Short mmCIF file of C-alpha atoms in Angstrom, two decimals:
data_model
loop_
_atom_site.label_atom_id
_atom_site.label_comp_id
_atom_site.label_asym_id
_atom_site.label_seq_id
_atom_site.Cartn_x
_atom_site.Cartn_y
_atom_site.Cartn_z
CA MET M 1 4.05 3.66 -2.11
CA ASN M 2 4.20 3.10 -3.10
CA ARG M 3 2.16 3.70 0.01
CA ARG M 4 3.56 4.80 3.34
CA ILE M 5 1.42 2.67 5.60
CA LEU M 6 3.18 3.23 8.87
CA THR M 7 0.02 3.83 10.85
CA SER M 8 -1.52 1.27 13.14
CA PRO M 9 -4.38 -0.11 11.02
CA ALA M 10 -1.97 -1.25 8.36
CA LEU M 11 0.30 -2.89 10.88
CA ALA M 12 -2.40 -4.33 13.13
CA GLY M 13 -4.28 -5.83 10.23
CA LEU M 14 -1.46 -8.18 9.15
CA LEU M 15 -1.11 -6.39 5.86
CA VAL M 16 -3.21 -9.31 4.71
CA SER M 17 -6.07 -7.44 3.19
CA ALA M 18 -9.22 -9.45 3.66
CA LEU M 19 -12.81 -9.30 2.75
CA VAL M 20 -15.22 -11.30 4.77
CA ALA M 21 -18.90 -10.95 4.11
CA CYS M 22 -21.65 -12.18 6.36
CA SER M 23 -25.29 -11.40 6.83
CA ALA M 24 -28.55 -12.90 7.88
CA ALA M 25 -30.11 -15.22 5.35
CA VAL M 26 -32.41 -13.65 2.83
CA ASP M 27 -35.30 -15.12 0.93
CA GLY M 28 -34.01 -13.87 -2.38
CA LYS M 29 -35.82 -10.55 -2.90
CA GLU M 30 -36.49 -8.47 0.17
CA ASP M 31 -32.84 -7.68 0.87
CA GLN M 32 -31.83 -7.02 -2.73
CA GLY M 33 -30.98 -3.35 -3.17
CA LYS M 34 -30.25 -2.83 0.53
CA THR M 35 -27.13 -0.90 1.47
CA ILE M 36 -24.05 -3.12 1.61
CA VAL M 37 -22.23 -2.46 4.87
CA VAL M 38 -18.44 -2.82 4.84
CA GLY M 39 -16.57 -2.95 8.15
CA THR M 40 -12.89 -2.19 8.54
CA THR M 41 -10.29 -1.40 11.18
CA ALA M 42 -8.59 0.99 8.76
CA ARG M 43 -8.69 4.44 10.29
CA VAL M 44 -9.77 7.64 8.56
CA ALA M 45 -9.17 10.72 10.69
CA VAL M 46 -7.71 14.21 10.55
CA THR M 47 -4.32 13.96 12.25
CA LYS M 48 -0.93 15.63 12.14
CA ASP M 49 0.17 13.08 9.54
CA ALA M 50 -3.10 13.27 7.58
CA PRO M 51 -4.67 16.75 7.73
CA ALA M 52 -6.56 16.20 4.46
CA PRO M 53 -7.47 12.49 4.23
CA PHE M 54 -9.65 12.90 1.12
CA ASP M 55 -7.29 15.17 -0.84
CA PRO M 56 -5.32 13.28 -3.53
CA ALA M 57 -2.39 15.68 -3.10
CA ALA M 58 -2.00 14.72 0.57
CA SER M 59 -3.14 11.16 1.16
CA TYR M 60 -0.84 8.20 0.72
CA ASP M 61 -2.29 5.52 2.97
CA ILE M 62 -4.50 2.51 2.47
CA SER M 63 -7.48 3.96 4.38
CA SER M 64 -7.77 7.13 2.31
CA TRP M 65 -6.88 5.46 -0.98
CA ASN M 66 -9.68 2.94 -0.44
CA ILE M 67 -12.14 5.83 -0.45
CA MET M 68 -10.48 7.81 -3.23
CA ARG M 69 -10.26 4.74 -5.49
CA ASN M 70 -14.07 4.64 -5.42
CA THR M 71 -14.91 8.35 -5.53
CA PHE M 72 -12.29 9.84 -7.88
CA GLN M 73 -11.42 8.95 -11.44
CA THR M 74 -7.98 8.46 -12.88
CA LEU M 75 -7.10 8.33 -16.57
CA LEU M 76 -6.36 4.62 -16.17
CA ARG M 77 -7.20 2.10 -13.46
CA PRO M 78 -6.01 -1.36 -12.38
CA PRO M 79 -7.54 -4.25 -14.33
CA ARG M 80 -9.84 -6.92 -12.95
CA SER M 81 -7.07 -9.42 -13.56
CA GLY M 82 -3.53 -9.18 -14.88
CA THR M 83 -1.27 -6.18 -14.46
CA GLU M 84 -1.72 -3.84 -17.45
CA PRO M 85 -3.85 -0.76 -16.58
CA VAL M 86 -7.13 -0.26 -18.42
CA THR M 87 -8.92 2.96 -19.31
CA ASP M 88 -11.17 4.85 -16.89
CA ALA M 89 -11.58 8.58 -17.51
CA ALA M 90 -9.52 8.14 -20.67
CA GLN M 91 -10.85 6.64 -23.86
CA LYS M 92 -7.31 5.73 -24.93
CA CYS M 93 -3.75 6.32 -23.75
CA GLY M 94 -0.28 5.44 -24.97
CA PHE M 95 3.33 6.43 -25.47
CA THR M 96 3.82 8.44 -28.64
CA ASP M 97 7.56 7.82 -29.00
CA LYS M 98 10.03 4.95 -28.75
CA ARG M 99 11.87 6.43 -25.76
CA ASN M 100 8.89 6.07 -23.39
CA ASP M 101 9.09 9.71 -22.31
CA ARG M 102 6.06 11.22 -24.09
CA TYR M 103 2.59 9.99 -23.18
CA SER M 104 -0.80 11.05 -24.44
CA CYS M 105 -4.39 10.39 -23.35
CA THR M 106 -7.74 11.19 -24.94
CA LEU M 107 -10.63 11.57 -22.48
CA ARG M 108 -14.08 10.07 -22.79
CA ASP M 109 -16.95 12.35 -23.79
CA GLY M 110 -19.48 13.52 -21.21
CA LEU M 111 -17.37 13.29 -18.08
CA THR M 112 -18.71 15.24 -15.08
CA PHE M 113 -17.80 15.70 -11.45
CA SER M 114 -20.30 14.83 -8.72
CA ASN M 115 -21.03 18.57 -8.31
CA GLY M 116 -22.22 18.78 -11.93
CA ASN M 117 -19.14 20.50 -13.39
CA GLU M 118 -17.71 19.12 -16.62
CA LEU M 119 -14.44 17.21 -16.45
CA LYS M 120 -12.07 18.28 -19.20
CA ALA M 121 -8.41 17.90 -20.07
CA ARG M 122 -7.68 21.15 -18.23
CA ASP M 123 -8.74 19.44 -14.98
CA VAL M 124 -6.21 16.65 -15.57
CA GLU M 125 -3.47 19.21 -16.21
CA PHE M 126 -4.52 21.14 -13.10
CA SER M 127 -4.59 18.02 -10.91
CA ILE M 128 -1.08 16.87 -11.81
CA LYS M 129 0.41 20.35 -11.54
CA ARG M 130 -1.35 20.86 -8.21
CA LEU M 131 0.02 17.60 -6.79
CA LEU M 132 3.56 18.53 -7.79
CA ARG M 133 3.24 22.17 -6.68
CA ILE M 134 1.96 21.32 -3.20
CA ASN M 135 4.45 18.44 -2.92
CA TYR M 136 3.15 17.46 0.50
CA LYS M 137 5.93 15.68 2.40
CA ALA M 138 3.80 12.68 3.41
CA GLY M 139 1.89 12.64 0.13
CA PRO M 140 2.24 10.74 -3.14
CA ALA M 141 3.88 13.44 -5.28
CA SER M 142 7.01 11.30 -5.63
CA LEU M 143 5.04 8.89 -7.83
CA LEU M 144 4.66 11.57 -10.51
CA SER M 145 7.82 13.59 -9.88
CA ASN M 146 9.19 12.47 -13.26
CA VAL M 147 6.56 14.57 -15.06
CA GLY M 148 8.43 17.46 -16.66
CA LYS M 149 5.42 18.98 -18.39
CA VAL M 150 1.71 18.26 -18.62
CA GLU M 151 -0.46 20.12 -21.12
CA ALA M 152 -4.13 20.05 -22.05
CA GLN M 153 -4.64 20.21 -25.79
CA GLY M 154 -8.21 21.13 -26.52
CA GLY M 155 -11.01 19.78 -24.35
CA ASN M 156 -10.25 16.09 -24.38
CA LYS M 157 -6.52 15.52 -24.93
CA VAL M 158 -3.70 15.73 -22.40
CA VAL M 159 0.00 15.19 -23.12
CA PHE M 160 2.74 14.34 -20.61
CA GLN M 161 6.41 14.99 -21.25
CA LEU M 162 8.56 12.99 -18.84
CA LYS M 163 11.97 14.06 -17.59
CA LYS M 164 13.33 10.58 -18.15
CA PRO M 165 11.93 7.51 -19.93
CA ASP M 166 9.60 5.49 -17.70
CA ALA M 167 7.76 2.41 -18.91
CA THR M 168 5.92 2.27 -15.56
CA PHE M 169 4.24 5.65 -16.07
CA PRO M 170 0.85 4.16 -17.10
CA TYR M 171 0.79 2.22 -13.81
CA LYS M 172 1.34 5.44 -11.89
CA LEU M 173 -1.49 7.18 -13.73
CA ALA M 174 -3.73 4.36 -12.47
CA THR M 175 -3.10 5.23 -8.79
CA PRO M 176 -5.10 7.71 -6.67
CA ALA M 177 -2.04 9.98 -6.78
CA ALA M 178 -3.26 10.89 -10.28
CA ALA M 179 -6.88 11.38 -9.21
CA ILE M 180 -8.61 14.11 -11.19
CA VAL M 181 -9.99 17.02 -9.15
CA ASP M 182 -12.23 19.91 -10.20
CA SER M 183 -10.06 22.90 -11.17
CA ARG M 184 -12.93 25.26 -10.39
CA THR M 185 -13.32 24.22 -6.76
CA TYR M 186 -9.92 22.95 -5.59
CA PRO M 187 -7.22 25.50 -4.64
CA ALA M 188 -4.10 25.25 -6.76
CA ASP M 189 -1.56 25.72 -3.99
CA ARG M 190 -3.01 24.33 -0.76
CA LEU M 191 -4.76 21.24 0.56
CA VAL M 192 -8.48 20.79 1.10
CA LYS M 193 -8.34 19.88 4.77
CA GLY M 194 -10.92 17.87 6.64
CA PHE M 195 -13.30 15.43 5.00
CA LYS M 196 -14.30 17.28 1.84
CA GLY M 197 -13.91 15.71 -1.57
CA THR M 198 -15.40 16.09 -5.04
CA GLY M 199 -14.63 13.51 -7.70
CA SER M 200 -16.12 11.78 -10.72
CA GLY M 201 -15.77 8.14 -9.72
CA PRO M 202 -18.43 5.41 -9.54
CA TYR M 203 -19.42 6.60 -6.06
CA ALA M 204 -19.90 9.97 -4.39
CA ILE M 205 -19.65 10.71 -0.68
CA ASP M 206 -23.14 11.21 0.75
CA ASP M 207 -22.21 11.70 4.37
CA PHE M 208 -19.30 11.11 6.72
CA ASP M 209 -19.76 11.10 10.48
CA PRO M 210 -16.29 10.82 12.06
CA LYS M 211 -17.74 10.50 15.58
CA ALA M 212 -20.00 7.61 14.59
CA ARG M 213 -17.21 6.34 12.30
CA LYS M 214 -19.53 5.86 9.34
CA LEU M 215 -19.15 6.87 5.69
CA LEU M 216 -22.06 6.59 3.27
CA LEU M 217 -21.43 6.33 -0.47
CA SER M 218 -24.03 6.59 -3.22
CA GLY M 219 -23.69 5.50 -6.82
CA ASN M 220 -22.75 8.36 -9.13
CA GLU M 221 -25.45 8.35 -11.85
CA ASP M 222 -23.33 10.59 -14.08
CA TYR M 223 -20.26 8.36 -13.94
CA GLN M 224 -18.70 7.62 -17.32
CA GLY M 225 -15.96 5.02 -17.15
CA GLY M 226 -15.18 1.36 -17.01
CA SER M 227 -16.41 0.47 -13.52
CA ALA M 228 -20.03 1.48 -12.90
CA ALA M 229 -21.35 0.69 -9.42
CA LYS M 230 -23.46 -2.46 -9.14
CA SER M 231 -24.88 -1.48 -5.75
CA ASP M 232 -26.36 1.99 -5.30
CA LYS M 233 -25.51 2.33 -1.60
CA VAL M 234 -22.40 1.27 0.31
CA GLU M 235 -21.68 2.16 3.93
CA LEU M 236 -18.21 1.97 5.44
CA ARG M 237 -17.98 1.48 9.20
CA PHE M 238 -14.68 1.96 10.99
CA PHE M 239 -13.97 -0.20 14.04
CA THR M 240 -11.31 0.40 16.67
CA THR M 241 -10.34 -3.24 17.16
CA ALA M 242 -10.31 -6.46 15.19
CA ALA M 243 -12.34 -8.10 17.97
CA SER M 244 -15.21 -5.61 17.68
CA LEU M 245 -15.13 -5.87 13.89
CA GLN M 246 -15.32 -9.65 13.98
CA LYS M 247 -18.13 -9.49 16.53
CA ALA M 248 -20.10 -7.24 14.14
CA MET M 249 -19.45 -9.75 11.38
CA ASP M 250 -20.66 -12.67 13.46
CA SER M 251 -23.83 -10.83 14.51
CA GLY M 252 -24.67 -9.81 10.95
CA ASP M 253 -24.37 -6.08 11.64
CA ILE M 254 -22.03 -5.76 8.67
CA ASP M 255 -22.06 -7.53 5.30
CA VAL M 256 -18.44 -7.25 4.30
CA MET M 257 -15.26 -7.11 6.33
CA ASN M 258 -12.03 -5.55 5.09
CA ARG M 259 -8.79 -5.33 7.08
CA GLY M 260 -8.66 -6.38 10.69
CA ILE M 261 -9.09 -10.09 10.05
CA THR M 262 -6.71 -12.17 12.16
CA SER M 263 -5.04 -15.45 11.26
CA ARG M 264 -7.19 -17.16 13.90
CA TYR M 265 -10.33 -15.84 12.25
CA VAL M 266 -9.15 -17.10 8.88
CA GLN M 267 -8.61 -20.55 10.38
CA ARG M 268 -12.09 -20.49 11.88
CA LEU M 269 -13.71 -19.63 8.57
CA GLU M 270 -11.73 -22.29 6.77
CA ALA M 271 -12.84 -24.91 9.27
CA ASP M 272 -16.51 -23.89 9.25
CA ARG M 273 -17.67 -24.95 5.80
CA ASP M 274 -21.38 -24.89 6.67
CA ASP M 275 -21.64 -21.21 7.55
CA HIS M 276 -22.66 -20.05 4.04
CA ILE M 277 -19.31 -18.26 3.78
CA ARG M 278 -16.99 -18.85 0.84
CA LEU M 279 -13.35 -18.17 1.64
CA VAL M 280 -11.01 -17.45 -1.28
CA GLU M 281 -7.25 -17.23 -0.89
CA GLN M 282 -5.30 -14.98 -3.24
CA PRO M 283 -1.59 -14.18 -3.58
CA GLY M 284 -0.76 -10.95 -1.78
CA GLN M 285 1.92 -8.32 -2.29
CA GLY M 286 1.62 -6.63 1.09
CA VAL M 287 4.97 -6.88 2.85
CA ARG M 288 6.61 -6.06 6.16
CA TYR M 289 10.06 -4.56 6.43
CA LEU M 290 12.26 -3.37 9.23
CA VAL M 291 13.90 -0.02 8.41
CA PHE M 292 17.30 0.97 9.83
CA ASP M 293 18.53 4.50 10.46
CA THR M 294 21.79 4.22 8.55
CA GLU M 295 23.10 7.42 10.17
CA ASP M 296 22.63 6.07 13.71
CA LYS M 297 25.90 5.47 15.58
CA THR M 298 24.96 1.83 16.20
CA VAL M 299 22.76 0.47 13.41
CA GLY M 300 24.48 2.84 11.03
CA ARG M 301 27.31 0.29 10.99
CA ARG M 302 26.75 -2.17 8.17
CA ALA M 303 28.14 -5.08 10.21
CA VAL M 304 25.45 -4.56 12.86
CA ARG M 305 22.71 -4.65 10.23
CA GLN M 306 24.22 -7.73 8.61
CA ALA M 307 24.42 -9.53 11.95
CA PHE M 308 20.81 -8.58 12.59
CA ALA M 309 19.88 -10.17 9.25
CA GLN M 310 21.81 -13.32 10.19
CA VAL M 311 19.93 -13.73 13.49
CA VAL M 312 16.29 -13.12 12.53
CA ASP M 313 14.30 -16.30 11.96
CA ARG M 314 11.49 -15.48 9.55
CA LYS M 315 10.02 -18.98 9.55
CA GLN M 316 9.58 -18.94 13.31
CA LEU M 317 8.18 -15.42 13.20
CA VAL M 318 5.56 -16.29 10.59
CA GLY M 319 4.71 -19.60 12.25
CA ASP M 320 4.28 -18.13 15.74
CA VAL M 321 2.37 -14.99 14.79
CA TYR M 322 0.73 -15.33 11.39
CA SER M 323 0.22 -19.07 10.99
CA ARG M 324 -0.35 -19.80 7.29
CA THR M 325 -1.62 -16.31 6.37
CA ALA M 326 1.87 -15.04 5.54
CA GLU M 327 5.11 -16.37 4.09
CA PRO M 328 8.76 -15.58 4.90
CA LEU M 329 10.20 -12.96 2.56
CA TYR M 330 13.87 -12.85 1.58
CA SER M 331 13.87 -9.85 -0.74
CA ILE M 332 12.54 -6.32 -0.89
CA VAL M 333 10.55 -7.48 -3.94
CA PRO M 334 7.78 -9.96 -3.02
CA GLY M 335 7.42 -13.36 -4.60
CA GLY M 336 5.09 -13.61 -7.56
CA LEU M 337 6.39 -10.46 -9.22
CA LEU M 338 8.59 -10.55 -12.28
CA GLY M 339 12.18 -9.89 -11.19
CA HIS M 340 11.91 -11.31 -7.64
CA THR M 341 14.96 -13.12 -6.29
CA ASN M 342 15.66 -14.51 -2.79
CA SER M 343 18.64 -12.21 -2.32
CA PHE M 344 18.72 -12.25 1.51
CA PHE M 345 18.58 -16.05 1.66
CA ASN M 346 21.30 -16.27 -0.97
CA GLU M 347 23.43 -13.89 1.08
CA TYR M 348 22.84 -15.22 4.61
CA GLY M 349 21.08 -18.59 4.37
CA GLU M 350 19.26 -19.92 7.43
CA PRO M 351 19.57 -18.01 10.75
CA ASN M 352 23.09 -18.45 12.07
CA VAL M 353 24.17 -16.88 15.36
CA LYS M 354 27.76 -18.07 14.98
CA ALA M 355 28.01 -16.34 11.60
CA ALA M 356 26.54 -13.17 13.12
CA LYS M 357 29.16 -13.25 15.89
CA ARG M 358 31.90 -13.57 13.28
CA THR M 359 30.48 -10.63 11.34
CA LEU M 360 30.58 -8.39 14.43
CA ARG M 361 33.98 -9.66 15.58
CA LYS M 362 35.50 -8.98 12.15
CA SER M 363 34.31 -5.36 12.30
CA LYS M 364 35.36 -5.00 15.97
CA VAL M 365 31.82 -4.36 17.20
CA LYS M 366 31.43 -4.92 20.94
CA THR M 367 28.60 -7.14 22.10
CA PRO M 368 25.89 -7.17 23.21
CA VAL M 369 24.78 -4.50 20.75
CA LYS M 370 22.09 -2.32 22.31
CA ILE M 371 19.26 -1.44 19.94
CA SER M 372 15.61 -0.37 20.09
CA LEU M 373 12.81 -1.55 17.81
CA HIS M 374 9.70 0.58 17.28
CA TYR M 375 6.18 -0.10 16.05
CA PRO M 376 2.85 1.76 16.36
CA ARG M 377 0.91 0.79 19.46
CA THR M 378 -2.18 -1.19 18.50
CA GLY M 379 -3.25 -2.85 21.74
CA ARG M 380 -2.17 -5.81 23.79
CA GLY M 381 -2.29 -9.09 21.92
CA SER M 382 -2.27 -7.49 18.47
CA SER M 383 -0.35 -9.12 15.63
CA SER M 384 2.18 -6.30 15.65
CA ALA M 385 2.79 -6.59 19.39
CA ASN M 386 3.26 -10.35 19.10
CA GLU M 387 5.52 -9.97 16.09
CA PHE M 388 7.87 -7.54 17.78
CA ALA M 389 7.91 -9.64 20.94
CA VAL M 390 9.15 -12.58 18.85
CA LEU M 391 11.81 -10.39 17.20
CA GLU M 392 12.96 -9.10 20.59
CA LYS M 393 13.27 -12.65 21.92
CA GLN M 394 15.20 -13.87 18.88
CA LEU M 395 17.69 -11.02 19.09
CA ASN M 396 18.23 -11.26 22.85
CA GLU M 397 18.52 -15.06 22.92
CA SER M 398 21.36 -14.77 20.41
CA GLY M 399 23.47 -13.21 23.14
CA ILE M 400 24.89 -10.60 20.78
CA PHE M 401 22.02 -8.10 20.92
CA ASP M 402 20.38 -6.26 23.79
CA ALA M 403 17.09 -5.36 22.09
CA THR M 404 14.20 -3.37 23.51
CA VAL M 405 10.82 -3.07 21.82
CA ARG M 406 9.05 0.27 22.11
CA PRO M 407 5.40 0.70 21.05
CA GLU M 408 4.75 4.24 19.84
CA ALA M 409 1.71 6.51 19.57
CA PRO M 410 0.10 5.71 16.20
CA ASN M 411 -0.89 9.32 15.42
CA SER M 412 2.72 10.49 15.37
CA TYR M 413 4.47 7.29 14.29
CA SER M 414 4.82 8.21 10.61
CA SER M 415 6.22 11.66 11.36
CA ALA M 416 8.70 10.37 13.91
CA ALA M 417 9.92 7.64 11.57
CA PHE M 418 10.20 10.14 8.71
CA GLU M 419 12.26 12.46 10.95
CA GLY M 420 14.75 9.72 11.85
CA LYS M 421 13.79 9.34 15.51
CA TYR M 422 13.86 5.53 15.51
CA GLN M 423 16.88 3.21 15.25
CA VAL M 424 14.85 0.36 13.78
CA TYR M 425 11.15 0.46 13.00
CA GLY M 426 8.43 -1.60 11.40
CA PHE M 427 7.16 -0.53 8.03
CA GLY M 428 4.33 -2.06 6.04
CA TRP M 429 4.05 -1.62 2.30
CA LEU M 430 1.32 -2.27 -0.22
CA PRO M 431 2.16 -1.69 -3.87
CA ASP M 432 0.87 1.25 -5.84
CA PHE M 433 1.16 -0.99 -8.88
CA PRO M 434 2.29 -4.58 -9.55
CA ASP M 435 5.86 -4.08 -10.74
CA ALA M 436 9.22 -4.70 -9.05
CA ASP M 437 10.05 -1.02 -9.59
CA ASN M 438 7.49 -0.14 -6.94
CA PHE M 439 9.40 -2.10 -4.29
CA ILE M 440 12.79 -0.65 -5.18
CA ALA M 441 12.55 2.95 -6.36
CA PRO M 442 10.30 4.32 -3.57
CA PHE M 443 12.86 3.29 -0.92
CA LEU M 444 16.14 3.80 -2.76
CA GLN M 445 15.72 6.80 -5.04
CA LYS M 446 16.43 10.38 -4.01
CA ASN M 447 13.66 11.89 -1.85
CA ASN M 448 12.44 8.38 -1.03
CA VAL M 449 9.27 7.73 0.94
CA LEU M 450 11.27 6.63 3.99
CA ASN M 451 13.32 9.83 4.00
CA SER M 452 16.20 7.39 4.43
CA PRO M 453 19.76 8.72 4.35
CA TYR M 454 20.92 5.49 2.71
CA SER M 455 22.15 5.99 -0.84
CA ASN M 456 23.61 3.68 -3.44
CA LYS M 457 24.87 5.35 -6.59
CA GLU M 458 24.60 2.26 -8.79
CA ILE M 459 20.94 1.70 -7.88
CA ARG M 460 19.95 5.36 -8.21
CA ASP M 461 21.92 6.37 -11.28
CA GLU M 462 22.10 3.14 -13.29
CA LEU M 463 19.71 0.37 -12.29
CA ILE M 464 16.45 2.28 -11.72
CA PRO M 465 16.78 4.34 -14.95
CA ARG M 466 17.75 1.20 -16.89
CA THR M 467 14.72 -0.78 -15.74
CA ARG M 468 12.40 2.09 -16.61
CA ARG M 469 13.63 2.13 -20.20
CA GLU M 470 12.40 -1.42 -20.73
CA PRO M 471 8.83 -1.59 -22.13
CA ASN M 472 9.10 -5.38 -21.94
CA ARG M 473 9.39 -5.81 -18.17
CA ALA M 474 11.01 -9.23 -18.53
CA ASP M 475 14.06 -7.44 -19.96
CA ALA M 476 14.47 -5.56 -16.66
CA THR M 477 14.79 -8.65 -14.43
CA LYS M 478 18.60 -8.76 -14.43
CA SER M 479 18.82 -5.15 -13.23
CA PHE M 480 16.11 -5.76 -10.62
CA ALA M 481 18.07 -8.76 -9.33
CA ARG M 482 21.25 -6.68 -9.06
CA ALA M 483 19.42 -4.02 -7.01
CA GLN M 484 18.03 -6.66 -4.65
CA ASN M 485 21.50 -8.17 -4.14
CA ILE M 486 22.96 -4.77 -3.26
CA VAL M 487 20.23 -4.22 -0.67
CA ALA M 488 20.87 -7.67 0.82
CA GLY M 489 24.53 -6.77 1.26
CA ASP M 490 23.96 -3.32 2.76
CA VAL M 491 20.70 -4.03 4.66
CA PRO M 492 19.16 -0.53 4.83
CA VAL M 493 15.87 -2.42 5.15
CA LEU M 494 15.20 -6.02 6.18
CA PRO M 495 12.27 -7.86 4.58
CA LEU M 496 10.38 -10.12 7.00
CA TRP M 497 7.23 -11.53 5.45
CA GLN M 498 4.72 -11.32 2.64
CA GLY M 499 1.02 -11.49 3.44
CA LYS M 500 -1.71 -13.36 1.62
CA GLN M 501 -5.08 -11.92 0.64
CA TYR M 502 -8.30 -13.56 1.67
CA VAL M 503 -11.67 -12.88 0.16
CA ALA M 504 -14.70 -14.47 1.77
CA ALA M 505 -18.37 -13.76 1.45
CA HIS M 506 -21.73 -14.88 2.65
CA ASP M 507 -23.43 -16.35 -0.36
CA ASP M 508 -25.82 -13.41 -0.85
CA ILE M 509 -22.92 -11.02 -1.62
CA THR M 510 -21.68 -11.17 -5.19
CA GLY M 511 -18.58 -9.77 -6.89
CA VAL M 512 -16.32 -10.41 -3.91
CA GLU M 513 -13.73 -12.18 -6.07
CA TRP M 514 -13.16 -8.83 -7.85
CA ALA M 515 -13.41 -6.57 -4.81
CA LEU M 516 -9.66 -6.23 -4.21
CA ASN M 517 -7.23 -5.11 -6.88
CA SER M 518 -3.54 -5.98 -7.09
CA SER M 519 -2.72 -3.14 -4.68
CA ALA M 520 -5.22 -4.48 -2.09
CA LEU M 521 -7.52 -1.51 -2.66
CA LEU M 522 -11.27 -2.01 -2.40
CA GLN M 523 -13.26 -1.88 -5.61
CA LEU M 524 -16.64 -1.37 -3.99
CA TRP M 525 -18.40 -1.02 -7.33
CA GLU M 526 -18.00 -4.77 -7.85
CA LEU M 527 -20.14 -5.68 -4.81
CA ASP M 528 -23.82 -6.48 -5.06
CA ARG M 529 -26.45 -8.38 -3.17
CA GLY M 530 -27.84 -11.52 -4.74
CA VAL M 531 -29.74 -14.51 -3.44
CA SER M 532 -28.74 -16.65 -0.47
CA SER M 533 -28.61 -20.38 -1.08
#
């Protein structure tokens, strides 16, 4: 979660979330108030992996969270800038003890759902209990699994008792996993399948046509919170390819573009300074890992994984496939976050085939080692296809691996990976919240989001609990560093690169600099239409 973004849109779109806005010039008035059209390659559909894409108890992917972030409320929400969550449905929240295991929130007055029902503390209690009761295997329940008890006290107060101290709990309450649903209309023990959803966020769903791939949102006039919608109407259009999305952008059929931007398109926009488009580069925390099945008879051997890590050339991979829109990553925790350390570089240094041969020889592993790499099929020439072709070439040219790349059906990719059907597979990750914990615990704790059999007792029983007892996150950096070093030695996952975020807009679209939060989720309420220069 953080988010399991194994499906093709996340992988095809570089994990570099981007906003690009473009439209025909306006004279300053006639287009003001018009619907802002946002195009994306992110896919929203009812599938085996996602039977209820708009149900907070089920959805744990970037596509659905983009919609839920704008249509549901949470007690807290990510800030415009910085990392500390700010209030949304809550008027105030805070720990009520020194152990960081009891947390209380007081709700705002006058909260209502889009169906007219009042939102009270009982709905918060219901929503959290429902998430944990359903415990959908591909859902986000793991984010709040530390909640031992949640209780509504009166109409506007809710109290959480945690099983163990957790200083990151406010961050988790700011994710769509903690979205508040109507206790009078949502079933307590099953999902709301299909495309239904009732929330209390700044927008409400007007209409969704899955065949036409269009979603219309209208501003919620009864919204009470910290992020009122600036534009009354926003339409999301879902495109099947980056090429068709970019064509719609160039023709002016859409105003804003999110996900699906390629590195070549970024370069074009940067070079064309006279196109009334302002391109803004931001640090990104979207990352790509390779995940190993540590119970497999081949890659289950630590020496094989270590040799793999010694062969892969991240700089070449990023240079050949992603140009300057991504950076090599040498840790499971991305750069820019407190606690990051280049543990893989410290362990292995630059790519070294001779060292990899020694590693295998020492453990009596016969070469070439036959392995298969898997990624969700996204079309010929996609970034993912090119990336895995480069990886395959690097491994095979080393002479110690016999690697085969296998593109897989995107609709079943997540399930197959979760069930351990792949030796090595690509996994993209966007943070639920900006803290190193969210790049360590989701993959290494019990019942992790990868369903990985890998287990390290020191990380699970000592380091993760220790970091969560530190309200001052700087005091957790030593423990975070130790966890990263253990992962570099064991290599259950291999970090490859960290993407950048780009925000660009035609000069009649305002608020674009605030339209992505630290988790790369769209904040559509920030967008508005102004005057073209």
